[in-house]
Amino acid sequence: MTTTLIREDLHAQIESRVQRVFDDHVTRSAAYGTEYTALWRASAESARGGKLLRPRLLIEMHAALLGDPGAPATLCADAIVEIAAAVEILHYAFLLHDDVIDGDVHRRGRPNLIGLLRDARPDLDAKAAQHWGTTGAILMGDLLLSTVHQMFARVDSDRTTRNRLLDLLDHTITETVAGEYADVALSDHAITPDLQTILTMTAQKTATYTFEFPLRVAAVVAGLPAETEAALAVVGQHLGAAFQLQDDALSVFGDAAEHGKEAYSDLREGKETALIAYARLTGAWNSIQPRFGDPDLTPQDGAAIRDHLRRCGAESYVRHLIDERIAAARSAIADEAAPLPAAARETLLTLADRIEGRLS
Amino acid sequence: MTTTLIREDLHAQIESRVQRVFDDHVTRSAAYGTEYTALWRASAESARGGKLLRPRLLIEMHAALLGDPGAPATLCADAIVEIAAAVEILHYAFLLHDDVIDGDVHRRGRPNLIGLLRDARPDLDAKAAQHWGTTGAILMGDLLLSTVHQMFARVDSDRTTRNRLLDLLDHTITETVAGEYADVALSDHAITPDLQTILTMTAQKTATYTFEFPLRVAAVVAGLPAETEAALAVVGQHLGAAFQLQDDALSVFGDAAEHGKEAYSDLREGKETALIAYARLTGAWNSIQPRFGDPDLTPQDGAAIRDHLRRCGAESYVRHLIDERIAAARSAIADEAAPLPAAARETLLTLADRIEGRLS
């Protein structure tokens, strides 16, 4: 999904702030040998070109909440860009450890950090090169997680605002990690893949840090009360859930050329999604199960499973869930009791529209 | 090494503060399902019973730096215990990711967190159980690293002190990670195992966070100037290096019953130490190399390598290095230009004596 709601110069500002964090670390890394510098360079390289969905959402919502651009702000503009950059870096840190846990060496059709580090060492045997890549990704995740906390802890603000931001960061990391742990429990068959578990897991693993977090941060840095944060949290959870369910649907029913991921990758990886949880409850499961999670799944196999998922009602069930969450978000946005300024409601409605219609 | 310099009630205070951090997380974890709660419980369990070397050093040095116990402190006593507990939790977070990277499932003769989580799931196949344990350790390391930053960021102090503490935390994490990365580079044969690289690596990986960090934190929380921090950093680096070299020597020449680790474990794991780097430069290497790093190394093999390391001069070389670092520490402690109160010098000298004579 491309967001074009905020001014392009803001996108450039966030991008350059994120890159500056990496550049500063590259400079400092010189004291620790060439390998360590190479690790920071490879990380800077692989973090480049993100869509900046989360920091853009933060800044956009912050502007909408303040309404009047001349209104007194709790944080100066630089501090807001700083926190927005930290939100993006947190996303990148999560992706690194997620890829380590899943054993992935690609992301969006390019080698990820593990792949980059591994491929840079053709002199090592395959096992050592893989270990080298994995080690780099674990340690870089730690360094970036630390960086995010440093950025939050040093934000130029009063104590109350800083503590609210630290609380939010804590809440977000807890939810995301708990969701990730549940996700692995599902794929390791350590817990039963029922529908409710899967919906809770995806909300925790993705919706919280992608939608709830930037929206609530925007409220905090705008100096608005806990009630505004709470109203935005509700909208963020609905939109985040819809967004993630769409991801699941796009991976099976979408156009790979458009969504950019490998066709049927979720089916090949045996990802436990709401689609699959629904299908398990139907007679179609007997036809789906044999090839589900097969690393050698062909496009033909994928298309066959797709057709089963369509015929057994899994697709319409998930589309219905998406519609429900979009409707719940719209209703929360319109709620007169929610302490949201008109501009914020408009921005959220536009966001809901974009999510509803997204194809990538 | 047992430190008995500080009052036992302080040890109990730190221990109970560390456990309270885990207990609070166990309580909060109830919102995220039984698996996530089990992860926190297992972590609390496996973190219990540590020697608290680092936080004790911090509190001991803080008391010595202040001299008069009635002197005005920059931080209240509770805040100092809080930071000391955070220093211990950082150690535990490092151990978790270190074990993931090394593929270890034991630590000090007991299953580590990976082993505990794996063994708790006999219902899973071996590969899934191992993955489950590793995932838990990666994610718990992330949670604890975040916890440490939260504790530092919220410390009840003025802005200057808090920023000094955050700077120190940043420096320490950078050094430790760079050292860990170099350690893996050595064992993956991604860099040449020369003596200087190995000495630098161990200083970064262990000496910084074990000695320099607690000593400098003590200076900061006592409100002392950067010069005091710098003087303590020098002493800490010398003592830390001596301590680590002793660890290497004890693993080969020490009494396993006394030092508590498996006999010859460093030789079995193929750990690149100063002993090995020295031996590589001698004719003895041809006799050592064939069994070095052999997972099936017997006690007889270990004893044979030990004798080679003794005869080729590696042992006396490393003992000489230890003596040098202890002497350098004593000289830095005695340096009249160093802005250290007499009580602090005494505490540091006692620490140097203890390190010099340690057998475990």
Short mmCIF file of N, CA and C in Angstrom, two decimals, chain A residues 137-209:
data_model
loop_
_atom_site.label_atom_id
_atom_site.label_comp_id
_atom_site.label_asym_id
_atom_site.label_seq_id
_atom_site.Cartn_x
_atom_site.Cartn_y
_atom_site.Cartn_z
N ALA A 137 22.69 -11.13 12.03
CA ALA A 137 21.30 -10.66 12.14
C ALA A 137 20.83 -10.64 13.59
N ILE A 138 21.24 -11.63 14.39
CA ILE A 138 20.87 -11.61 15.82
C ILE A 138 21.48 -10.37 16.48
N LEU A 139 22.80 -10.17 16.25
CA LEU A 139 23.49 -9.07 16.92
C LEU A 139 23.01 -7.71 16.42
N MET A 140 22.75 -7.59 15.11
CA MET A 140 22.26 -6.32 14.60
C MET A 140 20.86 -6.02 15.14
N GLY A 141 20.04 -7.06 15.29
CA GLY A 141 18.73 -6.86 15.92
C GLY A 141 18.89 -6.29 17.33
N ASP A 142 19.85 -6.82 18.07
CA ASP A 142 20.11 -6.32 19.43
C ASP A 142 20.57 -4.87 19.40
N LEU A 143 21.47 -4.56 18.48
CA LEU A 143 21.99 -3.19 18.39
C LEU A 143 20.87 -2.21 18.02
N LEU A 144 20.00 -2.62 17.09
CA LEU A 144 18.94 -1.71 16.66
C LEU A 144 17.86 -1.56 17.73
N LEU A 145 17.57 -2.66 18.41
CA LEU A 145 16.61 -2.58 19.52
C LEU A 145 17.13 -1.61 20.59
N SER A 146 18.43 -1.69 20.86
CA SER A 146 19.05 -0.76 21.81
C SER A 146 18.97 0.67 21.29
N THR A 147 19.24 0.85 20.00
CA THR A 147 19.19 2.18 19.39
C THR A 147 17.81 2.81 19.54
N VAL A 148 16.78 2.01 19.29
CA VAL A 148 15.40 2.51 19.41
C VAL A 148 15.15 3.00 20.83
N HIS A 149 15.56 2.21 21.81
CA HIS A 149 15.36 2.62 23.20
C HIS A 149 16.14 3.89 23.53
N GLN A 150 17.36 3.97 23.02
CA GLN A 150 18.15 5.19 23.25
C GLN A 150 17.43 6.41 22.68
N MET A 151 16.86 6.25 21.49
CA MET A 151 16.18 7.38 20.85
C MET A 151 14.95 7.80 21.66
N PHE A 152 14.20 6.82 22.13
CA PHE A 152 13.03 7.13 22.96
C PHE A 152 13.46 7.75 24.30
N ALA A 153 14.50 7.18 24.91
CA ALA A 153 14.90 7.61 26.25
C ALA A 153 15.44 9.04 26.25
N ARG A 154 16.00 9.47 25.12
CA ARG A 154 16.64 10.79 25.06
C ARG A 154 15.78 11.84 24.39
N VAL A 155 14.54 11.50 24.08
CA VAL A 155 13.72 12.45 23.34
C VAL A 155 13.62 13.76 24.12
N ASP A 156 13.69 14.85 23.39
CA ASP A 156 13.68 16.17 24.01
C ASP A 156 12.25 16.53 24.41
N SER A 157 11.86 16.13 25.62
CA SER A 157 10.49 16.37 26.08
C SER A 157 10.46 16.42 27.60
N ASP A 158 9.29 16.74 28.14
CA ASP A 158 9.14 16.68 29.60
C ASP A 158 9.07 15.22 30.03
N ARG A 159 9.21 15.02 31.35
CA ARG A 159 9.27 13.67 31.92
C ARG A 159 8.00 12.86 31.65
N THR A 160 6.85 13.51 31.76
CA THR A 160 5.58 12.79 31.56
C THR A 160 5.48 12.24 30.14
N THR A 161 5.79 13.07 29.17
CA THR A 161 5.72 12.62 27.77
C THR A 161 6.71 11.49 27.53
N ARG A 162 7.92 11.66 28.07
CA ARG A 162 8.92 10.61 27.85
C ARG A 162 8.47 9.29 28.46
N ASN A 163 7.92 9.36 29.66
CA ASN A 163 7.45 8.12 30.29
C ASN A 163 6.27 7.50 29.55
N ARG A 164 5.40 8.33 29.01
CA ARG A 164 4.29 7.77 28.21
C ARG A 164 4.84 7.08 26.96
N LEU A 165 5.85 7.68 26.35
CA LEU A 165 6.45 7.06 25.16
C LEU A 165 7.13 5.75 25.52
N LEU A 166 7.83 5.75 26.67
CA LEU A 166 8.51 4.52 27.10
C LEU A 166 7.49 3.43 27.44
N ASP A 167 6.36 3.82 28.04
CA ASP A 167 5.30 2.84 28.32
C ASP A 167 4.78 2.21 27.03
N LEU A 168 4.57 3.07 26.05
CA LEU A 168 4.04 2.60 24.77
C LEU A 168 5.03 1.66 24.08
N LEU A 169 6.29 2.02 24.14
CA LEU A 169 7.33 1.17 23.54
C LEU A 169 7.35 -0.20 24.22
N ASP A 170 7.26 -0.18 25.54
CA ASP A 170 7.23 -1.41 26.33
C ASP A 170 6.03 -2.27 25.94
N HIS A 171 4.87 -1.66 25.92
CA HIS A 171 3.63 -2.37 25.55
C HIS A 171 3.76 -2.99 24.16
N THR A 172 4.30 -2.21 23.23
CA THR A 172 4.39 -2.65 21.83
C THR A 172 5.35 -3.82 21.69
N ILE A 173 6.49 -3.73 22.35
CA ILE A 173 7.47 -4.82 22.25
C ILE A 173 6.90 -6.09 22.89
N THR A 174 6.25 -5.94 24.03
CA THR A 174 5.64 -7.10 24.68
C THR A 174 4.63 -7.78 23.76
N GLU A 175 3.73 -6.99 23.18
CA GLU A 175 2.69 -7.56 22.31
C GLU A 175 3.31 -8.23 21.09
N THR A 176 4.29 -7.57 20.49
CA THR A 176 4.87 -8.09 19.26
C THR A 176 5.61 -9.40 19.53
N VAL A 177 6.37 -9.42 20.62
CA VAL A 177 7.11 -10.64 20.97
C VAL A 177 6.14 -11.77 21.33
N ALA A 178 5.11 -11.45 22.10
CA ALA A 178 4.13 -12.48 22.46
C ALA A 178 3.47 -13.03 21.19
N GLY A 179 3.16 -12.15 20.24
CA GLY A 179 2.56 -12.58 18.97
C GLY A 179 3.52 -13.44 18.17
N GLU A 180 4.77 -13.05 18.13
CA GLU A 180 5.79 -13.82 17.41
C GLU A 180 5.95 -15.21 18.04
N TYR A 181 5.95 -15.24 19.37
CA TYR A 181 6.10 -16.52 20.07
C TYR A 181 4.91 -17.44 19.75
N ALA A 182 3.71 -16.87 19.72
CA ALA A 182 2.52 -17.66 19.38
C ALA A 182 2.60 -18.13 17.93
N ASP A 183 3.13 -17.29 17.05
CA ASP A 183 3.26 -17.65 15.64
C ASP A 183 4.16 -18.87 15.48
N VAL A 184 5.29 -18.84 16.21
CA VAL A 184 6.22 -19.98 16.14
C VAL A 184 5.59 -21.21 16.80
N ALA A 185 4.86 -21.00 17.89
CA ALA A 185 4.16 -22.12 18.54
C ALA A 185 3.22 -22.79 17.54
N LEU A 186 2.56 -21.97 16.72
CA LEU A 186 1.66 -22.53 15.71
C LEU A 186 2.43 -23.32 14.67
N SER A 187 3.53 -22.75 14.16
CA SER A 187 4.22 -23.45 13.08
C SER A 187 5.04 -24.63 13.59
N ASP A 188 5.46 -24.59 14.86
CA ASP A 188 6.14 -25.77 15.44
C ASP A 188 5.13 -26.79 15.98
N HIS A 189 3.84 -26.52 15.77
CA HIS A 189 2.76 -27.38 16.27
C HIS A 189 2.83 -27.53 17.79
N ALA A 190 3.26 -26.47 18.47
CA ALA A 190 3.32 -26.51 19.93
C ALA A 190 1.98 -26.09 20.53
N ILE A 191 1.13 -25.43 19.75
CA ILE A 191 -0.24 -25.13 20.20
C ILE A 191 -1.21 -25.41 19.05
N THR A 192 -2.49 -25.55 19.38
CA THR A 192 -3.52 -25.90 18.39
C THR A 192 -3.86 -24.69 17.52
N PRO A 193 -3.88 -24.89 16.21
CA PRO A 193 -4.12 -23.76 15.30
C PRO A 193 -5.59 -23.39 15.18
N ASP A 194 -6.25 -23.03 16.28
CA ASP A 194 -7.65 -22.65 16.13
C ASP A 194 -7.75 -21.19 15.71
N LEU A 195 -8.92 -20.85 15.19
CA LEU A 195 -9.13 -19.55 14.57
C LEU A 195 -8.86 -18.40 15.54
N GLN A 196 -9.36 -18.53 16.77
CA GLN A 196 -9.22 -17.43 17.73
C GLN A 196 -7.74 -17.18 18.05
N THR A 197 -6.98 -18.26 18.24
CA THR A 197 -5.55 -18.13 18.53
C THR A 197 -4.85 -17.40 17.38
N ILE A 198 -5.21 -17.77 16.16
CA ILE A 198 -4.56 -17.17 14.99
C ILE A 198 -4.91 -15.69 14.87
N LEU A 199 -6.16 -15.35 15.11
CA LEU A 199 -6.55 -13.93 15.01
C LEU A 199 -5.87 -13.10 16.10
N THR A 200 -5.79 -13.65 17.31
CA THR A 200 -5.11 -12.93 18.39
C THR A 200 -3.63 -12.77 18.08
N MET A 201 -3.03 -13.86 17.60
CA MET A 201 -1.60 -13.83 17.28
C MET A 201 -1.28 -12.75 16.24
N THR A 202 -2.05 -12.70 15.15
CA THR A 202 -1.72 -11.72 14.11
C THR A 202 -1.95 -10.29 14.61
N ALA A 203 -2.98 -10.12 15.44
CA ALA A 203 -3.21 -8.77 16.00
C ALA A 203 -2.00 -8.35 16.82
N GLN A 204 -1.49 -9.27 17.65
CA GLN A 204 -0.36 -8.94 18.50
C GLN A 204 0.91 -8.76 17.69
N LYS A 205 1.15 -9.69 16.77
CA LYS A 205 2.43 -9.72 16.08
C LYS A 205 2.59 -8.54 15.12
N THR A 206 1.50 -8.12 14.48
CA THR A 206 1.63 -7.12 13.43
C THR A 206 0.79 -5.87 13.65
N ALA A 207 -0.48 -6.06 14.01
CA ALA A 207 -1.38 -4.89 14.09
C ALA A 207 -0.90 -3.88 15.13
N THR A 208 -0.42 -4.38 16.28
CA THR A 208 -0.05 -3.47 17.35
C THR A 208 1.06 -2.53 16.92
N TYR A 209 2.14 -3.08 16.39
CA TYR A 209 3.25 -2.17 16.13
C TYR A 209 3.10 -1.43 14.81
#
